[in-house]
């Protein structure tokens, strides 16, 4: 829960409590402070006479209540107004010395546990959370669905499912689809939970609990909690003026027969001639999903599995249900191909089902930024992907080999430094066709001289699924080493990342001499071999005494850094015999310390720091 999006009421009863409450109010800008003490009131600080009257009138008007005082006062104040965990606000109690912060009500759904930890950090106080799953660092099964936008279905009451889970009963986790939520479950799986990727991969009776994430109906005697992401597209065609209730029952029965959970359907689609078909409109409204229609031209872009000449003659397309499902899902494959059905009144309809490409468990390629050199500067996401990859190709001349030590035991790890692009693609093809996870590990951030464009062109041509994970560039590591902010108020507000013109020509409009006119902070990559030329071009506009840094393998174990002025550039290069892996940084921002920004000036006001007049106004 973000402090920027919730309404918070802070209630205190002592002078010390008022001090703590004001500290908290600065952290939760959508908050109101209520107190029984005499205070200077304002728009967001109110003095009250009756706590019980305040709670009676306002308890459910706030997302969270923070009591600063004795726990007994908190409990007695809210007792009469507690309804249920689905609707009650979060309640947190802080003692008036600020030593302990305790989640009192709505720990999971109301996010009181998260807020308790946050307030503990703000006050440097001990956070007290009593929820079993939190104490054991287990998943909160009652909030997972809300967190990731899933729907749920439980074969027994949810509280019994949670009891089995927090008591660490043997649990099978079936992950039929793949998305961010699934990746979280894989990454944080407890030791009493075994992961499977199909419900037929194990004997259900060997487990006391089954957790499922996907789109199927699970038939089992073992208690099961199913999570259904919005992942299945339903395409359909039907006779004109088909009865809405009969079509709805027909589609529901069809999904049941196909063992597909209706909770996983995220859209229903058809042809544009069905825009006003009441049966589809009613179905979409009842299940709160969109009804999407496509023109004949759009439907004909899909090579359907079961083309119909009859449908082509009638509506100009070879198939409606399969084409609509595929278009919505973003891929030309089907969980269920076109199936014909009849309503009790004898009217025909067809349906087809496709799994959204965003949820398909298939091969993927991650282009990961390895960072500037220090393995600890790899992002957490990058580390997770490396640890779970089946194949890692890394640019060994620029990426520390130590990063590949994160690979799992059976992963293929190859240095691409001696390979051609075609040789790299051969390995990627082999693993992609096996449905494996592939990492292409590049130095720094892939978007900066990463040579990834040519790879992505091939991936696009082959229809491969790939994504990019950013990394920390050497220019950022340089700023950290130099303890410099490269954008100094009234000195330099622009950073230029560029290279000199050597064997690789530069675009005519990107000459270093022209960019030097801006006198910005300039970070020059891949140019140590032409340092003399670079220096001459820079001196056309930068003064000779402009601060300079020359950084060799910055953030690596063998890093070396030299500082001076622009006039010393070639001397530094020659004296230290630098030939590669060098970054040159030029500009007044290098090492600057004198200027102050407006951001934290007491005359600069914004939504988080209000003017004194606003604070005092009521």
Coordinates of C-alpha atoms in Angstrom, one line a residue:
X1 CA 0.0 0.0 0.0
X2 CA 1.4 3.4 -0.9
X3 CA 1.3 6.2 1.5
X4 CA 0.5 8.5 -1.5
X5 CA -2.9 6.8 -2.2
X6 CA -4.5 6.1 1.1
X7 CA -6.6 8.2 3.5
X8 CA -5.1 8.0 7.0
X9 CA -6.6 9.2 10.3
X10 CA -4.1 9.7 13.2
X11 CA -5.5 9.8 16.7
X12 CA -3.5 10.8 19.7
X13 CA -4.2 11.6 23.4
X14 CA -1.0 13.0 25.0
X15 CA 1.5 15.8 24.2
X16 CA 4.2 13.2 23.4
X17 CA 1.6 11.5 21.2
X18 CA 1.0 14.7 19.3
X19 CA 4.7 15.0 18.5
X20 CA 4.7 11.4 17.2
X21 CA 1.5 12.0 15.2
X22 CA 2.9 15.1 13.5
X23 CA 5.9 13.1 12.4
X24 CA 3.6 10.4 10.9
X25 CA 1.5 13.1 9.3
X26 CA 4.5 14.3 7.2
X27 CA 4.9 10.8 5.9
X28 CA 1.2 10.2 5.0
X29 CA 0.2 13.3 3.1
X30 CA -3.5 12.3 2.8
X31 CA -3.9 12.2 6.5
X32 CA -5.8 14.0 9.2
X33 CA -4.6 14.4 12.8
X34 CA -7.2 14.2 15.6
X35 CA -6.3 14.9 19.2
X36 CA -7.9 15.5 22.6
X37 CA -5.0 17.8 23.5
X38 CA -5.1 21.5 23.1
X39 CA -3.3 22.3 19.7
X40 CA -3.2 24.9 17.1
X41 CA -5.8 23.6 14.6
X42 CA -5.5 23.7 10.9
X43 CA -7.0 22.1 7.8
X44 CA -5.4 18.8 8.7
X45 CA -5.1 19.0 12.5
X46 CA -8.3 18.9 14.5
X47 CA -9.0 19.1 18.2
X48 CA -11.8 16.8 19.3
X49 CA -13.9 16.4 22.5
X50 CA -15.2 12.9 22.0
X51 CA -13.2 9.9 20.6
X52 CA -16.3 7.7 20.5
X53 CA -18.2 10.3 18.4
X54 CA -15.3 10.6 16.0
X55 CA -15.0 6.8 15.5
X56 CA -18.8 6.3 15.2
X57 CA -19.0 8.9 12.5
X58 CA -15.8 8.3 10.6
X59 CA -14.4 4.8 11.2
X60 CA -15.1 3.5 7.7
X61 CA -14.3 6.8 6.0
X62 CA -10.6 6.1 6.2
X63 CA -8.4 3.4 4.8
X64 CA -6.3 3.3 7.9
X65 CA -6.4 4.5 11.6
X66 CA -3.2 5.0 13.5
X67 CA -3.8 5.3 17.3
X68 CA -1.0 6.9 19.3
X69 CA -1.5 5.9 22.9
X70 CA -2.4 2.9 25.0
X71 CA -3.5 -0.3 23.2
X72 CA -6.5 -0.6 25.5
X73 CA -7.9 2.8 24.4
X74 CA -7.5 1.7 20.7
X75 CA -9.3 -1.6 21.2
X76 CA -12.2 -0.2 23.3
X77 CA -12.6 2.6 20.8
X78 CA -13.1 0.4 17.7
X79 CA -14.7 -2.6 19.2
X80 CA -18.3 -1.6 18.5
X81 CA -17.6 -0.7 14.8
X82 CA -15.8 -3.8 13.6
X83 CA -17.6 -5.5 10.7
X84 CA -15.5 -7.9 8.8
X85 CA -11.9 -8.2 7.4
X86 CA -13.1 -7.5 3.9
X87 CA -14.4 -4.0 4.8
X88 CA -12.8 -2.9 8.0
X89 CA -10.0 -0.3 7.7
X90 CA -6.4 -1.0 8.8
X91 CA -5.9 -0.2 12.5
X92 CA -2.4 0.3 13.9
X93 CA -1.4 1.3 17.5
X94 CA 1.7 3.1 18.5
X95 CA 2.6 3.7 22.2
X96 CA 3.1 7.3 23.0
X97 CA 6.8 6.8 23.5
X98 CA 7.1 5.5 19.9
X99 CA 8.8 2.2 21.0
X100 CA 6.3 -0.3 19.6
X101 CA 4.0 -0.3 16.6
X102 CA 1.3 -3.0 16.5
X103 CA -1.0 -4.2 13.8
X104 CA -4.5 -4.4 15.4
X105 CA -7.0 -5.0 12.7
X106 CA -7.1 -6.0 9.0
X107 CA -3.5 -7.1 8.8
X108 CA -3.7 -8.6 5.3
X109 CA -6.7 -7.2 3.3
X110 CA -6.5 -3.8 5.0
X111 CA -2.7 -3.8 4.7
X112 CA -2.2 -3.1 8.5
X113 CA 0.8 -5.4 8.5
X114 CA 2.5 -3.5 5.7
X115 CA 1.7 -0.2 7.3
X116 CA 3.0 -1.4 10.7
X117 CA 6.4 -2.3 9.1
X118 CA 6.5 1.1 7.4
X119 CA 5.7 3.0 10.6
X120 CA 8.3 1.0 12.4
X121 CA 10.9 2.2 9.9
X122 CA 9.7 5.8 10.2
X123 CA 9.8 5.9 14.0
X124 CA 12.7 3.4 14.4
X125 CA 10.3 1.4 16.5
X126 CA 9.7 -2.3 17.0
X127 CA 7.0 -3.5 14.6
X128 CA 4.7 -6.1 16.2
X129 CA 2.8 -8.4 13.8
X130 CA 1.0 -11.4 15.0
X131 CA -0.4 -12.9 11.8
X132 CA 1.0 -16.5 11.4
X133 CA 1.8 -16.3 7.7
X134 CA 3.7 -13.0 8.2
X135 CA 5.7 -14.4 11.1
X136 CA 6.7 -17.4 9.0
X137 CA 7.3 -15.3 5.9
X138 CA 4.6 -17.2 4.1
X139 CA 2.3 -16.1 1.3
X140 CA -0.9 -14.3 2.5
X141 CA -3.4 -16.5 0.6
X142 CA -6.3 -14.2 1.3
X143 CA -4.6 -11.3 -0.5
X144 CA -2.7 -12.9 -3.3
X145 CA -5.6 -12.6 -5.7
X146 CA -6.1 -8.9 -5.0
X147 CA -2.4 -8.2 -5.4
X148 CA -2.1 -9.7 -8.8
X149 CA -5.6 -9.2 -10.2
X150 CA -6.7 -12.9 -10.0
X151 CA -10.0 -14.4 -9.1
X152 CA -10.3 -17.4 -6.7
X153 CA -12.2 -20.5 -6.0
X154 CA -11.8 -22.7 -3.0
X155 CA -13.1 -26.3 -2.6
X156 CA -13.4 -25.8 1.2
X157 CA -13.8 -22.6 3.3
X158 CA -10.8 -20.3 2.8
X159 CA -10.0 -20.1 6.5
X160 CA -9.5 -23.9 6.5
X161 CA -7.2 -23.6 3.5
X162 CA -5.2 -20.9 5.3
X163 CA -5.0 -23.1 8.4
X164 CA -3.5 -26.0 6.4
X165 CA -1.0 -23.7 4.8
X166 CA 0.2 -21.8 7.9
X167 CA 0.5 -25.2 9.7
X168 CA 2.9 -26.1 6.9
X169 CA 1.0 -29.1 5.6
X170 CA 2.4 -30.8 2.5
X171 CA 1.4 -28.6 -0.4
X172 CA 1.5 -28.9 -4.2
X173 CA 1.7 -25.7 -6.2
X174 CA 0.6 -26.0 -9.9
X175 CA 1.7 -23.1 -12.1
X176 CA -0.1 -23.5 -15.4
X177 CA 0.6 -20.0 -16.6
X178 CA 3.4 -17.5 -16.3
X179 CA 3.3 -13.9 -15.2
X180 CA 4.7 -11.6 -12.5
X181 CA 2.6 -13.2 -9.8
X182 CA 3.8 -16.7 -10.8
X183 CA 7.4 -15.5 -10.8
X184 CA 6.9 -14.2 -7.3
X185 CA 5.6 -17.6 -6.2
X186 CA 8.5 -19.4 -7.8
X187 CA 11.0 -17.1 -6.2
X188 CA 9.6 -17.3 -2.7
X189 CA 8.4 -20.9 -2.5
X190 CA 8.4 -22.3 1.1
X191 CA 10.2 -25.6 1.7
X192 CA 7.0 -27.6 2.3
X193 CA 5.6 -26.6 -1.1
X194 CA 6.5 -28.6 -4.3
X195 CA 6.1 -26.8 -7.6
X196 CA 4.5 -28.6 -10.7
X197 CA 3.6 -27.2 -14.1
X198 CA 0.7 -29.5 -14.9
X199 CA -1.9 -31.2 -12.6
X200 CA -1.1 -34.5 -14.1
X201 CA 2.6 -34.4 -13.0
X202 CA 1.9 -35.8 -9.5
X203 CA -0.5 -37.9 -7.4
X204 CA -2.9 -35.5 -5.7
X205 CA -3.4 -37.8 -2.7
X206 CA 0.2 -37.4 -1.7
X207 CA -0.6 -33.8 -0.6
X208 CA -2.8 -32.3 2.0
X209 CA -3.3 -29.0 0.0
X210 CA -3.2 -28.0 -3.6
X211 CA -2.7 -24.4 -4.8
X212 CA -3.3 -23.8 -8.5
X213 CA -2.6 -20.8 -10.7
X214 CA -4.1 -21.1 -14.2
X215 CA -7.3 -21.6 -16.1
X216 CA -8.4 -25.2 -15.6
X217 CA -11.0 -26.7 -13.3
X218 CA -9.4 -29.0 -10.8
X219 CA -11.2 -32.2 -9.9
X220 CA -9.7 -33.7 -6.8
X221 CA -10.5 -34.9 -3.3
X222 CA -7.6 -32.9 -1.9
X223 CA -8.5 -29.4 -0.6
X224 CA -7.6 -26.9 -3.4
X225 CA -7.4 -23.2 -3.7
X226 CA -7.4 -22.1 -7.3
X227 CA -6.2 -18.7 -8.5
X228 CA -7.5 -17.6 -11.9
X229 CA -5.7 -14.8 -13.7
X230 CA -7.6 -13.1 -16.5
X231 CA -5.8 -15.1 -19.2
X232 CA -8.3 -16.8 -21.6
X233 CA -10.0 -15.1 -24.5
X234 CA -13.4 -16.4 -25.6
X235 CA -14.3 -16.1 -29.3
X236 CA -17.9 -16.8 -30.4
X237 CA -20.3 -16.6 -33.3
X238 CA -24.0 -17.1 -33.1
X239 CA -27.4 -17.1 -34.8
X240 CA -29.1 -13.7 -35.0
X241 CA -31.2 -12.8 -32.0
X242 CA -30.1 -15.8 -30.0
X243 CA -31.8 -15.9 -26.6
X244 CA -29.4 -14.2 -24.1
X245 CA -30.1 -16.6 -21.2
X246 CA -29.8 -19.6 -23.3
X247 CA -26.5 -18.5 -24.8
X248 CA -25.2 -17.7 -21.4
X249 CA -26.1 -21.1 -20.1
X250 CA -24.7 -22.7 -23.2
X251 CA -21.3 -21.0 -22.9
X252 CA -21.2 -21.7 -19.2
X253 CA -21.9 -25.4 -19.9
X254 CA -19.3 -25.5 -22.7
X255 CA -16.6 -24.1 -20.5
X256 CA -17.5 -26.7 -17.8
X257 CA -17.2 -29.5 -20.4
X258 CA -13.8 -28.2 -21.5
X259 CA -12.7 -27.9 -17.9
X260 CA -12.0 -24.2 -18.3
X261 CA -12.8 -21.9 -15.3
X262 CA -15.1 -19.1 -16.4
X263 CA -13.2 -17.0 -13.8
X264 CA -10.2 -17.0 -16.2
X265 CA -12.2 -15.5 -19.1
X266 CA -11.1 -11.9 -19.6
X267 CA -12.9 -10.9 -22.8
X268 CA -15.5 -12.2 -25.2
X269 CA -15.2 -11.4 -28.9
X270 CA -17.0 -11.7 -32.2
X271 CA -17.5 -10.0 -35.6
X272 CA -18.6 -6.4 -35.9
X273 CA -22.0 -7.5 -37.3
X274 CA -22.6 -8.7 -33.7
X275 CA -22.0 -5.3 -32.1
X276 CA -25.6 -5.1 -30.9
X277 CA -26.2 -8.8 -30.2
X278 CA -27.9 -8.6 -26.8
X279 CA -26.8 -12.1 -25.8
X280 CA -23.1 -11.1 -26.0
X281 CA -23.8 -7.7 -24.3
X282 CA -25.6 -9.4 -21.5
X283 CA -22.8 -12.1 -21.1
X284 CA -20.1 -9.4 -21.0
X285 CA -22.1 -7.3 -18.5
X286 CA -22.9 -10.2 -16.2
X287 CA -19.2 -11.3 -16.0
X288 CA -17.9 -7.8 -16.0
X289 CA -15.6 -8.4 -19.0
X290 CA -15.3 -6.4 -22.3
X291 CA -17.1 -7.4 -25.5
X292 CA -14.8 -6.9 -28.4
X293 CA -15.7 -7.1 -32.1
X294 CA -13.5 -7.2 -35.2
X295 CA -14.1 -6.3 -38.8
X296 CA -14.0 -9.0 -41.5
X297 CA -10.7 -7.6 -42.7
X298 CA -9.2 -8.0 -39.1
X299 CA -10.7 -11.5 -38.7
X300 CA -9.2 -12.6 -42.0
X301 CA -5.7 -11.8 -40.8
X302 CA -5.9 -15.1 -38.8
X303 CA -5.4 -18.4 -40.5
X304 CA -8.1 -20.3 -38.6
X305 CA -7.8 -24.0 -37.8
X306 CA -11.2 -24.8 -39.0
X307 CA -12.2 -22.6 -42.0
X308 CA -15.8 -22.7 -43.2
X309 CA -16.8 -21.9 -46.7
X310 CA -20.4 -21.5 -45.5
X311 CA -19.4 -18.7 -43.0
X312 CA -17.2 -17.1 -45.8
X313 CA -20.2 -16.8 -48.1
X314 CA -22.5 -15.5 -45.3
X315 CA -20.2 -13.0 -43.5
X316 CA -17.1 -12.8 -45.6
X317 CA -14.7 -14.5 -43.2
X318 CA -13.5 -18.1 -42.9
X319 CA -14.2 -18.2 -39.1
X320 CA -15.4 -15.9 -36.4
X321 CA -14.9 -17.7 -33.1
X322 CA -11.3 -18.9 -33.7
X323 CA -10.2 -15.6 -35.3
X324 CA -11.7 -13.4 -32.5
X325 CA -10.1 -15.6 -29.8
X326 CA -6.7 -15.4 -31.5
X327 CA -6.9 -11.7 -32.0
X328 CA -7.8 -11.0 -28.4
X329 CA -5.1 -13.4 -27.2
X330 CA -2.4 -12.1 -29.4
X331 CA -1.4 -15.5 -30.9
X332 CA -2.7 -17.9 -33.5
X333 CA -3.2 -21.0 -31.3
X334 CA -6.1 -22.3 -29.3
X335 CA -6.8 -24.1 -26.1
X336 CA -10.1 -25.1 -27.7
X337 CA -10.6 -24.9 -31.5
X338 CA -14.0 -23.9 -33.0
X339 CA -16.7 -26.0 -31.4
X340 CA -20.3 -26.0 -32.5
X341 CA -23.2 -26.0 -30.1
X342 CA -27.0 -25.7 -29.9
X343 CA -29.3 -24.0 -27.4
X344 CA -32.4 -25.8 -26.3
X345 CA -34.4 -23.7 -28.7
X346 CA -32.3 -25.0 -31.6
X347 CA -30.2 -21.9 -32.3
X348 CA -26.6 -22.4 -33.2
X349 CA -23.5 -20.9 -31.7
X350 CA -19.8 -21.6 -31.9
X351 CA -17.0 -20.9 -29.4
X352 CA -13.2 -21.1 -29.3
X353 CA -10.7 -20.4 -26.5
X354 CA -7.2 -19.0 -26.7
X355 CA -4.6 -18.4 -23.9
X356 CA -3.3 -14.8 -23.8
X357 CA 0.3 -14.7 -25.1
X358 CA 1.1 -12.7 -21.9
X359 CA 0.4 -15.7 -19.8
X360 CA 1.8 -18.5 -21.9
X361 CA 4.5 -20.6 -20.3
X362 CA 7.0 -20.7 -23.1
X363 CA 10.6 -19.9 -24.0
X364 CA 11.8 -16.4 -23.4
X365 CA 14.9 -14.3 -24.0
X366 CA 16.0 -11.8 -21.4
X367 CA 18.5 -9.2 -22.5
X368 CA 20.0 -8.3 -19.1
X369 CA 22.2 -5.4 -18.3
X370 CA 25.1 -6.8 -16.2
X371 CA 25.9 -3.4 -14.7
X372 CA 29.2 -1.5 -14.7
X373 CA 31.4 -4.4 -13.4
X374 CA 30.8 -4.9 -9.7
X375 CA 28.6 -8.0 -9.4
X376 CA 26.7 -6.3 -6.5
X377 CA 25.5 -3.6 -8.9
X378 CA 23.5 -6.1 -10.8
X379 CA 19.7 -5.4 -10.3
X380 CA 17.7 -7.8 -8.1
X381 CA 15.6 -8.7 -11.2
X382 CA 18.7 -9.4 -13.2
X383 CA 20.0 -11.7 -10.4
X384 CA 16.7 -13.6 -10.2
X385 CA 16.7 -14.1 -14.0
X386 CA 20.3 -15.2 -14.1
X387 CA 19.8 -17.7 -11.2
X388 CA 16.9 -19.3 -13.1
X389 CA 18.2 -19.3 -16.7
X390 CA 18.7 -22.4 -18.7
X391 CA 21.2 -20.7 -21.0
X392 CA 23.5 -17.7 -20.4
X393 CA 25.5 -16.0 -23.2
X394 CA 27.7 -13.3 -21.7
X395 CA 30.0 -10.8 -23.3
X396 CA 33.1 -12.0 -21.5
X397 CA 35.4 -9.2 -22.7
X398 CA 33.1 -6.6 -20.8
X399 CA 31.2 -8.7 -18.2
X400 CA 32.9 -10.1 -15.1
X401 CA 32.9 -13.9 -15.2
X402 CA 31.9 -13.8 -11.5
X403 CA 28.4 -12.9 -12.5
X404 CA 27.9 -16.2 -14.2
X405 CA 28.5 -18.0 -10.9
X406 CA 24.9 -17.2 -10.1
X407 CA 23.8 -19.7 -12.8
X408 CA 22.1 -22.9 -11.6
X409 CA 24.0 -26.2 -11.9
X410 CA 22.6 -27.5 -15.1
X411 CA 22.6 -24.2 -17.0
X412 CA 24.7 -23.7 -20.2
X413 CA 27.1 -20.7 -19.7
X414 CA 29.0 -19.5 -22.7
X415 CA 31.3 -16.6 -23.4
X416 CA 30.2 -14.9 -26.6
X417 CA 33.4 -12.8 -27.0
X418 CA 34.8 -15.2 -29.7
X419 CA 31.5 -15.9 -31.3
X420 CA 29.9 -14.4 -34.4
X421 CA 26.3 -13.2 -34.2
X422 CA 25.3 -16.3 -36.2
X423 CA 27.0 -18.6 -33.8
X424 CA 25.2 -17.0 -30.9
X425 CA 21.8 -17.3 -32.6
X426 CA 22.4 -21.0 -33.3
X427 CA 22.6 -21.6 -29.5
X428 CA 19.6 -19.4 -28.8
X429 CA 17.6 -21.2 -31.4
X430 CA 18.4 -24.6 -29.8
X431 CA 17.3 -23.5 -26.4
X432 CA 14.3 -21.5 -27.5
X433 CA 12.9 -24.5 -29.4
X434 CA 13.1 -26.4 -26.2
X435 CA 11.0 -23.8 -24.4
X436 CA 13.9 -22.8 -22.2
X437 CA 14.8 -19.5 -20.4
X438 CA 17.7 -17.7 -22.2
X439 CA 19.8 -14.8 -21.0
X440 CA 21.9 -12.5 -23.2
X441 CA 24.1 -10.8 -20.6
X442 CA 25.5 -7.4 -21.8
X443 CA 27.8 -4.9 -20.0
X444 CA 26.4 -1.8 -18.3
X445 CA 22.9 -1.0 -19.6
X446 CA 21.9 -2.7 -22.8
X447 CA 20.5 0.5 -24.3
X448 CA 23.9 2.2 -24.3
X449 CA 26.3 0.8 -26.9
X450 CA 24.9 -2.6 -26.2
X451 CA 24.8 -3.9 -29.8
X452 CA 21.4 -5.4 -29.1
X453 CA 19.5 -3.9 -32.0
X454 CA 20.9 -6.5 -34.5
X455 CA 19.9 -9.3 -32.1
X456 CA 16.4 -7.9 -31.6
X457 CA 15.9 -7.7 -35.4
X458 CA 16.5 -11.4 -35.7
X459 CA 14.3 -12.2 -32.7
X460 CA 11.5 -10.1 -34.3
X461 CA 11.9 -12.0 -37.6
X462 CA 11.7 -15.3 -35.8
X463 CA 8.8 -14.3 -33.6
X464 CA 10.7 -14.9 -30.4
X465 CA 9.5 -13.5 -27.1
X466 CA 12.1 -11.3 -25.5
X467 CA 12.4 -8.4 -23.0
X468 CA 15.1 -6.1 -21.7
X469 CA 16.2 -5.7 -18.1
X470 CA 18.1 -2.4 -17.5
X471 CA 21.5 -2.2 -15.9
X472 CA 23.7 0.4 -14.2
X473 CA 25.9 2.1 -16.8
X474 CA 29.5 2.9 -16.3
X475 CA 28.7 6.6 -16.4
X476 CA 26.5 6.1 -13.3
X477 CA 29.3 4.1 -11.6
X478 CA 31.6 7.0 -12.5
X479 CA 29.4 9.5 -10.9
X480 CA 29.3 7.4 -7.8
X481 CA 33.0 6.9 -7.7
X482 CA 33.6 10.7 -8.2
X483 CA 30.9 11.5 -5.6
X484 CA 29.5 13.8 -8.2
X485 CA 26.0 14.9 -9.3
X486 CA 26.3 15.3 -13.0
X487 CA 23.4 17.8 -13.1
X488 CA 24.3 20.7 -11.0
X489 CA 21.8 23.6 -10.6
X490 CA 22.8 26.7 -12.7
X491 CA 25.9 24.9 -13.9
X492 CA 25.0 21.8 -15.9
X493 CA 21.5 20.4 -16.4
X494 CA 22.3 18.1 -19.3
X495 CA 24.3 14.9 -19.6
X496 CA 25.6 13.9 -23.0
X497 CA 26.5 10.2 -23.5
X498 CA 28.5 9.9 -26.7
X499 CA 31.6 8.5 -28.4
X500 CA 34.3 9.8 -30.7
X501 CA 34.6 9.2 -34.4
X502 CA 37.1 6.4 -35.0
X503 CA 36.5 3.4 -37.3
X504 CA 32.8 3.7 -36.7
X505 CA 31.5 6.9 -38.4
X506 CA 29.4 9.3 -36.4
X507 CA 26.2 10.9 -37.7
X508 CA 26.9 14.3 -39.2
X509 CA 24.8 16.1 -36.6
X510 CA 26.5 14.4 -33.6
X511 CA 30.1 15.7 -33.9
X512 CA 31.8 16.1 -30.5
X513 CA 32.9 19.7 -31.4
X514 CA 29.3 20.7 -32.0
X515 CA 28.0 19.1 -28.8
X516 CA 30.8 20.7 -26.8
X517 CA 29.1 24.1 -27.4
X518 CA 26.6 23.1 -24.7
X519 CA 29.3 22.8 -22.1
X520 CA 27.2 20.0 -20.6
X521 CA 28.5 17.1 -18.5
X522 CA 29.9 14.9 -21.3
X523 CA 30.6 11.2 -20.9
X524 CA 32.6 9.8 -23.7
X525 CA 32.7 6.1 -24.3
X526 CA 34.9 3.9 -26.6
X527 CA 37.3 6.7 -27.5
X528 CA 40.6 6.2 -25.6
X529 CA 42.4 5.4 -28.9
X530 CA 41.6 8.8 -30.3
X531 CA 42.1 10.8 -27.1
X532 CA 44.2 13.5 -28.8
X533 CA 41.5 14.2 -31.4
X534 CA 38.8 14.2 -28.7
X535 CA 40.7 16.7 -26.6
X536 CA 41.2 19.1 -29.5
X537 CA 37.4 19.0 -30.3
X538 CA 36.5 19.6 -26.7
X539 CA 38.9 22.5 -26.3
X540 CA 37.0 24.3 -29.1
X541 CA 34.4 25.2 -26.5
X542 CA 35.4 24.0 -23.0
X543 CA 38.1 26.0 -21.1
X544 CA 41.4 24.2 -20.6
X545 CA 40.8 24.0 -16.8
X546 CA 37.5 22.3 -17.1
X547 CA 37.4 19.4 -14.6
X548 CA 38.1 16.0 -16.1
X549 CA 38.0 12.3 -15.0
X550 CA 39.5 9.3 -16.8
X551 CA 38.1 6.0 -15.5
X552 CA 39.5 2.6 -16.3
X553 CA 37.1 -0.3 -15.6
X554 CA 35.2 1.7 -13.0
X555 CA 33.6 -0.5 -10.3
X556 CA 35.7 -3.5 -11.3
X557 CA 38.2 -4.9 -8.8
X558 CA 41.1 -3.5 -10.8
X559 CA 39.5 -0.1 -11.4
X560 CA 41.8 3.0 -11.7
X561 CA 40.7 6.6 -11.9
X562 CA 42.6 9.8 -12.7
X563 CA 41.2 13.3 -12.2
X564 CA 42.6 16.6 -13.6
X565 CA 41.7 19.2 -16.2
X566 CA 40.8 18.9 -19.8
X567 CA 44.3 20.1 -20.8
X568 CA 45.7 16.9 -19.2
X569 CA 43.6 14.4 -21.0
X570 CA 46.2 13.0 -23.5
X571 CA 48.9 13.1 -20.8
X572 CA 46.9 10.9 -18.5
X573 CA 46.1 8.5 -21.4
X574 CA 49.7 8.2 -22.5
X575 CA 51.4 8.1 -19.1
X576 CA 49.1 5.2 -17.9
X577 CA 49.2 3.4 -21.3
X578 CA 45.4 3.1 -21.5
X579 CA 44.0 1.4 -24.5
X580 CA 40.5 0.1 -23.8
X581 CA 37.6 0.0 -21.3
X582 CA 38.0 3.7 -20.5
X583 CA 35.3 6.3 -19.8
X584 CA 36.2 10.0 -20.1
X585 CA 34.0 12.5 -18.2
X586 CA 34.3 16.3 -18.8
X587 CA 32.4 19.1 -17.2
X588 CA 32.1 21.6 -14.4
X589 CA 29.9 19.1 -12.5
X590 CA 32.8 16.7 -11.9
X591 CA 33.5 17.1 -8.2
X592 CA 31.4 20.2 -7.8
X593 CA 30.1 21.0 -4.3
X594 CA 29.0 24.7 -4.1
X595 CA 25.5 24.9 -5.6
X596 CA 22.3 24.1 -3.8
X597 CA 19.1 22.9 -5.5
X598 CA 15.6 24.4 -4.9
X599 CA 14.1 21.1 -4.1
X600 CA 14.7 21.2 -0.3
X601 CA 14.8 25.0 0.0
X602 CA 12.4 26.3 2.7
X603 CA 10.9 28.7 0.2
X604 CA 10.1 26.0 -2.3
X605 CA 6.7 24.4 -1.7
X606 CA 4.8 21.5 -3.2
X607 CA 2.2 18.9 -2.4
X608 CA 4.4 17.2 0.2
X609 CA 5.7 20.3 1.9
X610 CA 3.0 23.0 2.2
X611 CA 3.3 26.7 2.9
X612 CA 3.1 27.9 6.5
X613 CA -0.1 29.7 5.6
X614 CA -1.7 26.5 4.4
X615 CA -0.6 24.6 7.6
X616 CA -2.2 27.2 9.9
X617 CA -5.4 27.7 7.9
X618 CA -8.4 25.7 9.0

